[in-house]
Short mmCIF file of C-alpha atoms and ligand atoms in Angstrom, two decimals:
data_model
loop_
_atom_site.label_atom_id
_atom_site.label_comp_id
_atom_site.label_asym_id
_atom_site.label_seq_id
_atom_site.Cartn_x
_atom_site.Cartn_y
_atom_site.Cartn_z
CA LYS A 1 0.08 0.02 0.23
CA GLU A 2 1.96 3.06 -1.00
CA LYS A 3 2.21 5.60 1.53
CA VAL A 4 0.64 9.04 -0.13
CA GLU A 5 2.06 12.56 1.29
CA ILE A 6 1.99 16.17 0.03
CA THR A 7 5.24 17.46 0.18
CA LYS A 8 6.12 20.84 1.68
CA GLU A 9 5.73 22.60 -1.96
CA GLN A 10 2.76 20.70 -3.04
CA GLN A 11 1.32 22.44 0.57
CA ALA A 12 2.55 25.67 -1.56
CA LEU A 13 1.38 25.08 -4.75
CA MET A 14 -2.21 23.77 -2.95
CA LYS A 15 -2.39 27.25 -0.73
CA VAL A 16 -1.71 29.34 -3.31
CA ILE A 17 -4.11 27.66 -5.97
CA ALA A 18 -6.92 27.42 -3.17
CA ASP A 19 -7.16 31.28 -2.26
CA ALA A 20 -7.19 32.41 -5.97
CA TYR A 21 -9.84 30.23 -6.56
CA ASN A 22 -11.87 31.58 -3.42
CA ARG A 23 -10.28 35.00 -4.21
CA HIS A 24 -12.32 34.84 -7.30
CA GLN A 25 -15.72 33.02 -6.93
CA ILE A 26 -18.30 34.35 -8.81
CA PRO A 27 -20.93 34.85 -5.96
CA GLN A 28 -23.63 32.39 -5.57
CA ASP A 29 -25.82 35.23 -6.88
CA VAL A 30 -26.98 33.33 -9.91
CA ALA A 31 -28.39 30.47 -8.64
CA LYS A 32 -30.38 33.17 -5.74
CA LYS A 33 -31.93 35.21 -8.93
CA LEU A 34 -33.41 32.08 -10.22
CA LEU A 35 -34.37 30.84 -7.35
CA GLN A 36 -36.33 34.61 -6.77
CA ASP A 37 -37.91 34.79 -10.26
CA GLN A 38 -38.96 33.42 -13.14
CA TYR A 39 -37.74 35.31 -15.84
CA SER A 40 -38.51 35.28 -19.96
CA ALA A 41 -36.20 33.57 -21.78
CA GLU A 42 -34.72 37.25 -23.11
CA GLU A 43 -33.93 37.90 -19.06
CA ASN A 44 -31.99 34.79 -18.47
CA PHE A 45 -29.85 35.02 -21.91
CA LEU A 46 -29.31 38.69 -21.13
CA LEU A 47 -28.41 37.32 -17.30
CA LEU A 48 -26.37 34.41 -18.68
CA THR A 49 -23.89 37.28 -20.79
CA GLU A 50 -23.76 39.08 -18.03
CA MET A 51 -22.60 35.99 -15.72
CA ALA A 52 -20.62 34.50 -18.42
CA THR A 53 -18.90 37.81 -19.55
CA SER A 54 -18.32 38.60 -15.26
CA GLN A 55 -16.58 34.46 -15.48
CA VAL A 56 -14.20 35.48 -18.54
CA GLN A 57 -12.94 38.26 -15.97
CA VAL A 58 -12.69 36.16 -12.95
CA LEU A 59 -11.15 33.06 -14.69
CA VAL A 60 -8.17 35.73 -15.92
CA GLU A 61 -7.33 37.21 -12.70
CA PHE A 62 -7.64 33.31 -11.45
CA THR A 63 -5.17 32.35 -13.89
CA LYS A 64 -3.03 34.71 -13.66
CA ASN A 65 -1.98 33.32 -10.08
CA ILE A 66 -1.23 29.98 -11.58
CA PRO A 67 2.21 29.95 -10.94
CA GLY A 68 4.35 29.76 -14.01
CA PHE A 69 1.44 30.95 -15.81
CA LEU A 70 2.97 34.77 -16.73
CA SER A 71 6.21 32.91 -17.75
CA LEU A 72 4.39 31.47 -20.78
CA ASN A 73 4.66 33.08 -23.85
CA HIS A 74 1.71 35.64 -24.54
CA GLU A 75 -0.09 34.07 -27.13
CA ASP A 76 0.05 30.84 -25.81
CA GLN A 77 -1.18 32.20 -22.72
CA ILE A 78 -4.21 33.60 -24.89
CA ALA A 79 -5.04 30.59 -26.75
CA LEU A 80 -5.12 28.48 -23.26
CA LEU A 81 -7.66 31.46 -22.00
CA LYS A 82 -10.12 31.45 -24.91
CA GLY A 83 -9.59 26.73 -25.44
CA SER A 84 -10.72 26.95 -21.81
CA ALA A 85 -13.20 29.70 -21.27
CA VAL A 86 -16.17 27.95 -21.80
CA GLU A 87 -15.70 24.68 -20.13
CA ALA A 88 -14.47 26.86 -17.19
CA MET A 89 -17.93 28.70 -17.44
CA PHE A 90 -19.64 24.58 -17.45
CA LEU A 91 -17.19 23.78 -14.97
CA ARG A 92 -18.46 26.58 -12.47
CA SER A 93 -21.83 26.33 -13.17
CA ALA A 94 -21.97 22.45 -12.52
CA GLN A 95 -20.32 23.17 -9.27
CA VAL A 96 -23.21 26.41 -8.53
CA PHE A 97 -25.99 23.38 -9.21
CA SER A 98 -24.26 20.36 -7.10
CA LYS A 99 -24.19 23.12 -3.94
CA LYS A 100 -26.76 21.46 -1.31
CA MET A 101 -29.80 23.88 -0.13
CA PRO A 102 -32.64 24.11 1.43
CA ASN A 103 -35.29 21.37 0.85
CA GLY A 104 -37.23 21.76 -2.54
CA HIS A 105 -34.01 24.07 -3.79
CA ASN A 106 -32.33 22.47 -6.06
CA GLU A 107 -35.20 20.88 -7.86
CA VAL A 108 -36.71 24.98 -8.88
CA LEU A 109 -33.01 25.47 -10.06
CA GLU A 110 -33.34 23.13 -12.03
CA ASP A 111 -36.71 23.82 -13.14
CA ARG A 112 -35.61 27.42 -14.30
CA ILE A 113 -32.87 26.31 -16.32
CA ARG A 114 -35.26 23.98 -18.15
CA ARG A 115 -37.48 26.78 -18.72
CA SER A 116 -34.98 29.73 -19.11
CA GLY A 117 -34.90 29.57 -22.79
CA ILE A 118 -32.47 26.98 -23.59
CA SER A 119 -33.46 24.55 -26.14
CA GLU A 120 -34.68 20.66 -25.41
CA GLU A 121 -31.93 19.17 -26.93
CA PHE A 122 -28.98 20.46 -25.14
CA MET A 123 -30.77 20.16 -21.85
CA THR A 124 -29.96 16.06 -21.59
CA PRO A 125 -26.45 16.24 -22.02
CA MET A 126 -25.76 19.49 -19.64
CA PHE A 127 -27.91 18.18 -16.86
CA ASN A 128 -25.93 14.62 -17.00
CA PHE A 129 -22.91 16.71 -16.69
CA TYR A 130 -24.49 18.75 -14.21
CA LYS A 131 -25.41 15.55 -12.23
CA SER A 132 -22.07 13.85 -12.50
CA ILE A 133 -20.20 16.65 -10.90
CA GLY A 134 -23.04 16.52 -8.43
CA VAL A 135 -22.42 12.95 -7.19
CA LEU A 136 -18.77 13.51 -6.80
CA HIS A 137 -19.11 15.92 -3.79
CA MET A 138 -15.64 17.45 -4.38
CA VAL A 139 -14.34 19.38 -1.77
CA GLN A 140 -13.17 23.39 -2.69
CA GLU A 141 -9.39 22.19 -2.89
CA GLU A 142 -10.34 19.55 -6.01
CA GLN A 143 -12.28 21.97 -8.04
CA ALA A 144 -9.70 24.95 -7.73
CA LEU A 145 -7.00 22.31 -9.33
CA LEU A 146 -10.14 20.90 -11.44
CA THR A 147 -10.52 23.93 -12.95
CA ALA A 148 -6.86 25.35 -12.97
CA ILE A 149 -5.97 21.97 -15.06
CA THR A 150 -8.58 22.50 -17.49
CA ILE A 151 -7.40 26.05 -18.04
CA LEU A 152 -3.47 23.93 -18.56
CA THR A 153 -4.38 22.04 -21.14
CA PRO A 154 -1.66 21.25 -23.18
CA ASP A 155 -3.66 20.82 -26.38
CA ARG A 156 -5.74 23.94 -26.85
CA PRO A 157 -5.70 25.16 -30.16
CA TYR A 158 -3.33 27.40 -31.09
CA VAL A 159 -0.80 26.77 -28.29
CA LYS A 160 2.87 26.84 -30.08
CA ASP A 161 5.00 25.17 -26.69
CA GLN A 162 2.83 22.50 -25.74
CA GLN A 163 5.62 21.21 -23.21
CA ALA A 164 6.07 24.57 -21.03
CA VAL A 165 2.03 24.17 -20.74
CA GLU A 166 2.43 19.99 -19.55
CA ARG A 167 5.23 21.64 -17.51
CA LEU A 168 2.91 23.69 -15.35
CA GLN A 169 0.28 20.70 -15.92
CA GLU A 170 2.20 18.26 -14.42
CA PRO A 171 2.66 19.34 -10.68
CA MET A 172 -1.25 20.33 -10.36
CA LEU A 173 -2.45 16.38 -12.20
CA ASP A 174 -0.12 15.21 -9.62
CA LEU A 175 -1.38 17.28 -6.38
CA LEU A 176 -4.84 16.04 -7.42
CA ARG A 177 -3.78 12.59 -7.46
CA LYS A 178 -2.80 12.80 -4.13
CA LEU A 179 -5.57 14.66 -2.87
CA CYS A 180 -8.25 12.31 -4.53
CA VAL A 181 -6.19 9.60 -2.56
CA LEU A 182 -6.47 11.18 0.84
CA GLN A 183 -9.67 12.50 0.80
CA HIS A 184 -11.94 9.50 -0.87
CA PRO A 185 -10.01 6.54 0.61
CA GLN A 186 -12.64 4.59 -0.22
CA LYS A 187 -12.68 5.05 -3.83
CA PRO A 188 -9.27 4.39 -5.47
CA GLN A 189 -11.02 5.24 -8.98
CA TYR A 190 -11.74 8.65 -7.43
CA PHE A 191 -8.99 10.60 -9.26
CA ALA A 192 -9.74 9.20 -12.98
CA CYS A 193 -13.56 9.77 -12.76
CA LEU A 194 -12.17 13.43 -11.84
CA LEU A 195 -10.60 13.42 -15.41
CA GLY A 196 -13.09 11.85 -16.75
CA ARG A 197 -15.51 14.73 -16.08
CA LEU A 198 -13.25 16.50 -18.10
CA THR A 199 -13.50 14.66 -21.31
CA GLU A 200 -17.21 14.71 -20.94
CA LEU A 201 -16.69 18.76 -20.15
CA ARG A 202 -15.17 19.45 -23.96
CA THR A 203 -18.52 17.47 -25.02
CA LEU A 204 -20.56 20.36 -23.65
CA ASN A 205 -17.69 22.59 -25.67
CA TYR A 206 -19.21 21.31 -28.56
CA TYR A 207 -22.38 22.57 -28.30
CA HIS A 208 -21.58 25.27 -26.42
CA ALA A 209 -22.38 28.15 -29.56
CA GLU A 210 -25.17 26.77 -30.88
CA MET A 211 -26.71 26.96 -27.14
CA LEU A 212 -26.47 30.31 -27.39
CA THR A 213 -27.36 31.13 -31.00
CA SER A 214 -30.82 28.60 -30.22
CA TRP A 215 -31.79 30.32 -27.26
CA ARG A 216 -35.89 30.42 -27.75
CA MET A 217 -36.07 34.22 -28.74
CA ASN A 218 -34.91 36.81 -31.85
CA ASP A 219 -32.05 39.03 -31.98
CA HIS A 220 -29.33 37.26 -29.91
CA LYS A 221 -26.86 40.35 -28.61
CA PHE A 222 -23.74 39.19 -27.18
CA THR A 223 -20.68 41.21 -25.59
CA PRO A 224 -18.02 42.23 -27.54
CA LEU A 225 -15.77 40.09 -25.03
CA LEU A 226 -18.79 37.20 -25.85
CA CYS A 227 -17.85 37.54 -29.22
CA GLU A 228 -14.76 36.41 -28.65
CA ILE A 229 -14.64 33.95 -26.12
CA TRP A 230 -18.50 32.24 -27.67
CA ASP A 231 -17.63 32.22 -30.78
CA VAL A 232 -20.50 33.39 -31.74
CA GLU A 233 -21.46 36.16 -34.44
O1 LIG B 1 -25.09 32.13 -15.31
C1 LIG B 1 -25.60 30.48 -15.99
N1 LIG B 1 -24.42 29.98 -15.15
C2 LIG B 1 -23.27 30.38 -14.70
C3 LIG B 1 -22.10 31.37 -15.67
C4 LIG B 1 -21.02 32.31 -14.85
C5 LIG B 1 -20.79 31.97 -14.03
C6 LIG B 1 -21.48 30.93 -12.92
C7 LIG B 1 -22.85 30.26 -13.55
F1 LIG B 1 -23.59 29.56 -13.13
C8 LIG B 1 -26.32 29.86 -16.36
C9 LIG B 1 -28.09 30.30 -16.03
C10 LIG B 1 -28.42 31.85 -16.90
C11 LIG B 1 -29.49 32.33 -16.54
C12 LIG B 1 -30.10 31.60 -17.18
C13 LIG B 1 -30.46 30.21 -17.10
C14 LIG B 1 -29.07 29.59 -16.62
N2 LIG B 1 -26.37 29.00 -16.42
C15 LIG B 1 -26.10 27.00 -16.61
C16 LIG B 1 -26.14 27.69 -18.13
C17 LIG B 1 -25.08 28.19 -19.05
C18 LIG B 1 -24.74 28.38 -20.07
C19 LIG B 1 -25.47 27.29 -21.22
CL1 LIG B 1 -24.71 28.22 -22.95
C20 LIG B 1 -26.58 26.99 -20.46
C21 LIG B 1 -26.78 27.26 -19.52
N3 LIG B 1 -26.22 25.90 -16.37
C22 LIG B 1 -26.61 26.58 -14.74
C23 LIG B 1 -26.22 26.00 -13.50
C24 LIG B 1 -26.77 26.52 -12.82
F2 LIG B 1 -26.90 25.74 -11.49
C25 LIG B 1 -26.57 27.86 -12.14
F3 LIG B 1 -27.20 28.59 -10.88
C26 LIG B 1 -26.77 28.84 -13.34
C27 LIG B 1 -26.24 28.33 -14.60
#
């Protein structure tokens, strides 16, 4: 039985990533807002574009705290952010969705999202992903590391120096693997399961532009930042 322990520098890395993640959390206000009222498709779309725009800004701040990220080639920094922003948003949405709320609130939230304006065909893949994240009961540190690992995916389009990105991603993967063994000793496949979620996350990437352009309303308006990140308009 391999004795797993976190080294001093891994503890320091964990602290940096977890603090950055907590500092740059989007307040849970999107769930609270959705629970308060039933909005029209237009209002929901506006809320989504506002949330997604602020999420990108939050993601940039979080990414700047990843050790070594700012030493990467500048074009590669942009390619990594552009390549991971949508996945980070769905990962964040899944974490918001999975938060245990008072009785009945989780059901209301799901219902509000089902009726928000998203086309029917995307409900199943999206909620399947949210539920597969929910059953993992991830702790904050795991969520923060998983987001950092998603950002540091070497094979994003247009990344020139993939090795440099691998060198940053590897210590995160090693730390997450150890955390999983220590946090979930009764689930030896937990780490592999987490990485499997990242594969499922990429499939949502595939749908995201169509999820927006097929929102049940006319004349979809996007912020310039979203046009950049979400391959729309
Ligand atoms: O705001 C959102 N997500 C979000 C963005 C940035 C940071 C944090 C976020 F939760 C949207 C709302 C917007 C308003 C209409 C309903 C969906 N959202 C999605 C979502 C995101 C993108 C597409 Cl194309 C389809 C659904 N899934 C959600 C699950 C939740 F539990 C939740 F609370 C909100 C969620």
